[in-house]
Short mmCIF file of C-alpha atoms in Angstrom, two decimals:
data_model
loop_
_atom_site.label_atom_id
_atom_site.label_comp_id
_atom_site.label_asym_id
_atom_site.label_seq_id
_atom_site.Cartn_x
_atom_site.Cartn_y
_atom_site.Cartn_z
CA UNK A 10 -34.75 -32.19 -2.20
CA UNK A 11 -32.05 -32.73 -4.85
CA UNK A 12 -31.70 -28.96 -5.36
CA UNK A 13 -31.27 -28.49 -1.61
CA UNK A 14 -28.61 -31.19 -1.43
CA UNK A 15 -26.65 -29.81 -4.39
CA UNK A 16 -26.78 -26.27 -3.01
CA UNK A 17 -25.60 -27.51 0.40
CA UNK A 18 -22.66 -29.34 -1.18
CA UNK A 19 -21.76 -26.24 -3.20
CA UNK A 20 -21.86 -24.13 -0.03
CA UNK A 21 -19.42 -26.52 1.65
CA UNK A 22 -17.02 -26.34 -1.30
CA UNK A 23 -17.18 -22.52 -1.23
CA UNK A 24 -16.28 -22.07 2.44
CA UNK A 25 -14.14 -18.98 2.97
CA UNK A 26 -10.45 -19.76 3.30
CA UNK A 27 -8.57 -17.81 5.96
CA UNK A 28 -5.61 -18.56 8.19
CA UNK A 29 -8.22 -19.55 10.80
CA UNK A 30 -10.02 -21.96 8.44
CA UNK A 31 -7.17 -23.44 6.48
CA UNK A 32 -8.22 -25.74 3.65
CA UNK A 33 -5.00 -26.94 1.95
CA UNK A 34 -6.69 -27.96 -1.30
CA UNK A 35 -8.09 -24.48 -1.75
CA UNK A 36 -5.22 -22.29 -0.59
CA UNK A 37 -3.64 -19.95 -3.12
CA UNK A 38 -0.09 -20.56 -4.35
CA UNK A 39 1.37 -17.27 -3.09
CA UNK A 40 4.36 -17.37 -0.74
CA UNK A 41 2.39 -16.42 2.41
CA UNK A 42 -0.16 -19.18 1.82
CA UNK A 43 2.62 -21.70 1.18
CA UNK A 44 4.34 -20.74 4.44
CA UNK A 45 1.12 -21.19 6.41
CA UNK A 46 0.21 -24.50 4.77
CA UNK A 47 3.74 -25.88 5.29
CA UNK A 48 3.62 -24.84 8.95
CA UNK A 49 0.32 -26.60 9.57
CA UNK A 50 1.22 -29.73 7.62
CA UNK A 51 4.61 -29.87 9.33
CA UNK A 52 3.00 -30.03 12.77
CA UNK A 53 0.76 -32.91 11.75
CA UNK A 54 3.73 -34.67 10.11
CA UNK A 55 5.46 -34.53 13.50
CA UNK A 56 2.31 -35.84 15.18
CA UNK A 57 2.12 -38.85 12.85
CA UNK A 58 5.25 -40.25 14.52
CA UNK A 59 3.36 -40.67 17.80
CA UNK A 60 0.04 -42.20 16.76
CA UNK A 61 0.70 -45.72 15.46
CA UNK A 62 -1.92 -47.99 17.02
CA UNK A 63 -3.15 -45.15 19.24
CA UNK A 64 -6.59 -43.68 19.94
CA UNK A 65 -6.33 -40.01 19.03
CA UNK A 66 -8.37 -36.91 19.84
CA UNK A 67 -7.79 -34.03 17.40
CA UNK A 68 -9.53 -31.12 19.08
CA UNK A 69 -10.06 -27.96 17.02
CA UNK A 70 -9.42 -30.11 13.93
CA UNK A 71 -10.56 -27.52 11.38
CA UNK A 72 -11.23 -28.88 7.90
CA UNK A 73 -10.07 -32.37 8.86
CA UNK A 74 -6.96 -32.84 6.72
CA UNK A 75 -4.81 -33.41 9.83
CA UNK A 76 -7.19 -35.98 11.29
CA UNK A 77 -6.95 -37.92 8.05
CA UNK A 78 -3.13 -37.72 8.12
CA UNK A 79 -3.15 -39.18 11.64
CA UNK A 80 -5.42 -42.07 10.67
CA UNK A 81 -3.43 -42.87 7.51
CA UNK A 82 -0.26 -42.85 9.62
CA UNK A 83 -1.64 -45.74 11.66
CA UNK A 84 -3.80 -44.31 14.45
CA UNK A 85 -6.31 -46.97 15.47
CA UNK A 86 -9.03 -44.31 15.64
CA UNK A 87 -9.31 -40.53 15.42
CA UNK A 88 -12.00 -38.24 16.84
CA UNK A 89 -11.90 -34.79 15.24
CA UNK A 90 -13.71 -31.97 17.04
CA UNK A 91 -14.43 -28.45 15.79
CA UNK A 92 -16.87 -25.72 16.81
CA UNK A 93 -17.88 -24.76 13.26
CA UNK A 94 -20.70 -26.93 11.90
CA UNK A 95 -19.90 -26.03 8.28
CA UNK A 96 -16.25 -26.96 8.57
CA UNK A 97 -17.20 -30.26 10.26
CA UNK A 98 -19.50 -31.06 7.34
CA UNK A 99 -16.66 -30.19 4.96
CA UNK A 100 -14.36 -32.53 6.90
CA UNK A 101 -16.90 -35.33 6.67
CA UNK A 102 -17.21 -34.85 2.92
CA UNK A 103 -13.52 -34.50 2.04
CA UNK A 104 -11.47 -36.21 4.77
CA UNK A 105 -13.61 -38.82 6.51
CA UNK A 106 -12.36 -42.37 6.09
CA UNK A 107 -13.07 -45.47 8.21
CA UNK A 108 -11.74 -44.95 11.72
CA UNK A 109 -12.38 -41.19 11.83
CA UNK A 110 -15.34 -39.61 13.59
CA UNK A 111 -15.88 -35.85 13.15
CA UNK A 112 -17.92 -34.08 15.86
CA UNK A 113 -19.20 -30.50 16.05
CA UNK A 114 -18.59 -29.19 19.58
CA UNK A 115 -17.09 -26.28 21.50
CA UNK A 116 -13.60 -27.28 22.64
CA UNK A 117 -14.21 -25.79 26.10
CA UNK A 118 -17.52 -27.63 26.53
CA UNK A 119 -16.68 -30.91 24.81
CA UNK A 120 -17.33 -33.96 26.97
CA UNK A 121 -16.31 -37.51 26.22
CA UNK A 122 -16.27 -40.70 28.30
CA UNK A 123 -13.61 -42.25 26.04
CA UNK A 124 -9.95 -42.01 26.98
CA UNK A 125 -7.27 -41.31 24.39
CA UNK A 126 -3.62 -42.23 24.05
CA UNK A 127 -2.80 -39.01 22.18
CA UNK A 128 -4.51 -35.61 22.20
CA UNK A 129 -3.71 -33.10 19.45
CA UNK A 130 -4.59 -29.44 20.00
CA UNK A 131 -3.00 -27.15 17.44
CA UNK A 132 -3.62 -23.38 17.51
CA UNK A 133 -6.39 -23.65 20.10
CA UNK A 134 -5.69 -22.21 23.55
CA UNK A 135 -5.16 -18.64 22.31
CA UNK A 136 -8.85 -18.70 21.28
CA UNK A 137 -10.26 -19.87 24.60
CA UNK A 138 -11.59 -17.93 27.57
CA UNK A 139 -10.09 -20.34 30.08
CA UNK A 140 -6.98 -22.15 28.76
CA UNK A 141 -6.20 -23.58 32.21
CA UNK A 142 -9.58 -25.34 32.46
CA UNK A 143 -9.22 -26.60 28.90
CA UNK A 144 -5.82 -28.18 29.54
CA UNK A 145 -7.06 -29.80 32.72
CA UNK A 146 -9.88 -31.32 30.68
CA UNK A 147 -7.41 -32.62 28.11
CA UNK A 148 -5.44 -34.24 30.93
CA UNK A 149 -8.65 -36.00 32.01
CA UNK A 150 -9.19 -37.33 28.47
CA UNK A 151 -5.74 -38.93 28.35
CA UNK A 152 -4.76 -42.39 29.49
CA UNK A 153 -2.23 -42.60 32.33
CA UNK A 154 0.75 -42.48 29.95
CA UNK A 155 -0.96 -40.34 27.33
CA UNK A 156 0.68 -37.70 25.14
CA UNK A 157 -0.46 -34.14 24.49
CA UNK A 158 0.74 -32.31 21.38
CA UNK A 159 -0.15 -28.65 21.18
CA UNK A 160 0.93 -25.54 19.34
CA UNK A 161 0.40 -21.87 20.03
CA UNK A 162 1.62 -18.60 18.47
CA UNK A 163 4.07 -16.67 20.61
CA UNK A 164 3.85 -12.95 21.18
CA UNK A 165 1.11 -10.46 20.40
CA UNK A 166 -1.22 -11.63 17.63
CA UNK A 167 -4.55 -10.17 18.74
CA UNK A 168 -4.26 -7.14 16.48
CA UNK A 169 -3.90 -9.36 13.41
CA UNK A 170 -6.39 -12.00 14.49
CA UNK A 171 -9.61 -10.86 16.21
CA UNK A 172 -10.33 -14.44 17.33
CA UNK A 173 -7.25 -14.58 19.55
CA UNK A 174 -7.98 -13.77 23.19
CA UNK A 175 -4.50 -14.24 24.68
CA UNK A 176 -0.86 -13.52 23.97
CA UNK A 177 1.62 -16.07 25.35
CA UNK A 178 5.34 -16.30 25.90
CA UNK A 179 7.16 -19.62 25.79
CA UNK A 180 7.70 -19.49 29.56
CA UNK A 181 3.98 -18.91 30.16
CA UNK A 182 3.10 -21.97 28.08
CA UNK A 183 5.58 -24.15 29.96
CA UNK A 184 4.17 -22.96 33.30
CA UNK A 185 0.61 -23.50 32.13
CA UNK A 186 1.34 -27.08 31.11
CA UNK A 187 3.21 -27.90 34.31
CA UNK A 188 0.39 -26.53 36.49
CA UNK A 189 -2.25 -28.54 34.62
CA UNK A 190 -0.60 -31.92 35.03
CA UNK A 191 1.87 -32.27 32.16
CA UNK A 192 5.58 -32.96 31.89
CA UNK A 193 7.24 -31.42 28.82
CA UNK A 194 9.21 -33.91 26.74
CA UNK A 195 10.00 -31.95 23.56
CA UNK A 196 9.44 -28.53 22.07
CA UNK A 197 10.45 -26.49 19.06
CA UNK A 198 9.72 -23.04 17.74
CA UNK A 199 8.75 -22.79 14.07
CA UNK A 200 9.42 -19.37 12.61
CA UNK A 201 6.61 -17.63 10.77
CA UNK A 202 7.41 -14.18 9.41
CA UNK A 203 5.12 -12.74 6.75
CA UNK A 204 6.58 -9.79 4.90
CA UNK A 205 4.73 -6.57 4.15
CA UNK A 206 4.55 -7.55 0.48
CA UNK A 207 3.15 -10.98 1.32
CA UNK A 208 0.51 -9.50 3.62
CA UNK A 209 -0.60 -6.92 1.09
CA UNK A 210 -1.06 -9.68 -1.47
CA UNK A 211 -2.85 -11.80 1.15
CA UNK A 212 -5.27 -8.90 1.67
CA UNK A 213 -6.20 -9.05 -2.02
CA UNK A 214 -6.75 -12.81 -1.87
CA UNK A 215 -8.67 -12.98 1.41
CA UNK A 216 -10.23 -9.59 1.99
CA UNK A 217 -12.44 -10.98 4.78
CA UNK A 218 -9.28 -11.52 6.85
CA UNK A 219 -8.14 -7.90 6.55
CA UNK A 220 -8.99 -4.90 8.73
CA UNK A 221 -10.85 -1.98 7.20
CA UNK A 222 -9.14 1.35 6.55
CA UNK A 223 -11.16 2.80 9.44
CA UNK A 224 -9.73 0.15 11.78
CA UNK A 225 -6.20 0.82 10.55
CA UNK A 226 -6.45 4.56 11.11
CA UNK A 227 -8.65 4.93 14.18
CA UNK A 228 -8.16 1.92 16.46
CA UNK A 229 -5.33 0.70 18.68
CA UNK A 230 -5.40 -2.58 16.80
CA UNK A 231 -4.93 -0.67 13.55
CA UNK A 232 -1.96 1.26 14.87
CA UNK A 233 -0.33 -1.99 16.03
CA UNK A 234 -0.74 -3.41 12.52
CA UNK A 235 0.76 -0.29 10.95
CA UNK A 236 3.63 -0.47 13.46
CA UNK A 237 4.40 -4.08 12.49
CA UNK A 238 4.16 -3.44 8.77
CA UNK A 239 6.22 -0.25 8.78
CA UNK A 240 8.80 -0.76 11.53
CA UNK A 241 9.18 -4.56 11.42
CA UNK A 242 8.58 -4.93 7.71
CA UNK A 243 5.89 -7.54 8.30
CA UNK A 244 4.19 -9.72 10.88
CA UNK A 245 6.17 -12.09 13.07
CA UNK A 246 4.33 -14.91 14.85
CA UNK A 247 6.65 -17.79 15.77
CA UNK A 248 4.75 -21.00 16.55
CA UNK A 249 5.63 -23.07 19.59
CA UNK A 250 5.08 -26.82 19.28
CA UNK A 251 5.14 -28.79 22.54
CA UNK A 252 4.92 -32.52 23.22
CA UNK A 253 4.10 -33.32 26.84
CA UNK A 254 3.25 -36.43 28.82
CA UNK A 255 0.54 -36.63 31.41
CA UNK A 256 1.96 -36.78 34.91
CA UNK A 257 1.01 -40.04 36.55
#
């Protein structure tokens, strides 16, 4: 049994790091990784200003660092939800403190009878088959004066990230929120441009995140990547952060 436990712990500590599964403690120190970490931490830093004494749902919480930030900032309780069982176990090991409950569940199928004062959903809706249904569900989870904080990349990202199912404009996000029962209170656009040099170095660090040469040469996705790298000099994916209140 002890060998099984030690091997399981080692497997958790060796989880692959990508920009989809960001683990701040294990990110490299290159400029691209620093940009991505700062972007993610900056969003949660903003969220900490809204959670004092609040019950918080952090849906698509990833490795759990943000859920811990919210609890330390004064949230009365935090429920962190992620679809990946391994990353949830990692969160429990590294970021669980009293007042945080990490749950493994699909964001689109998650059900909860509890109501929350604040719902956090960073970098989520671009992954989902039905963003409209998801946002309606989040509205149902909120108290009458509850706050939703969400972020989403703007523009085409599906060629760089195979897990993205949608490309959104800022106007589309605003319309989506308004039609699902939210009133926008604040928004900002965080710039995220990764240069060709940064991306080539990133490929060396995290080869599992990079397309194969076959994909680059013989697929539409590959040609879009080449277009961005050659003509734009890198990959541009500005991140929209929105804070919205539930319409009463």
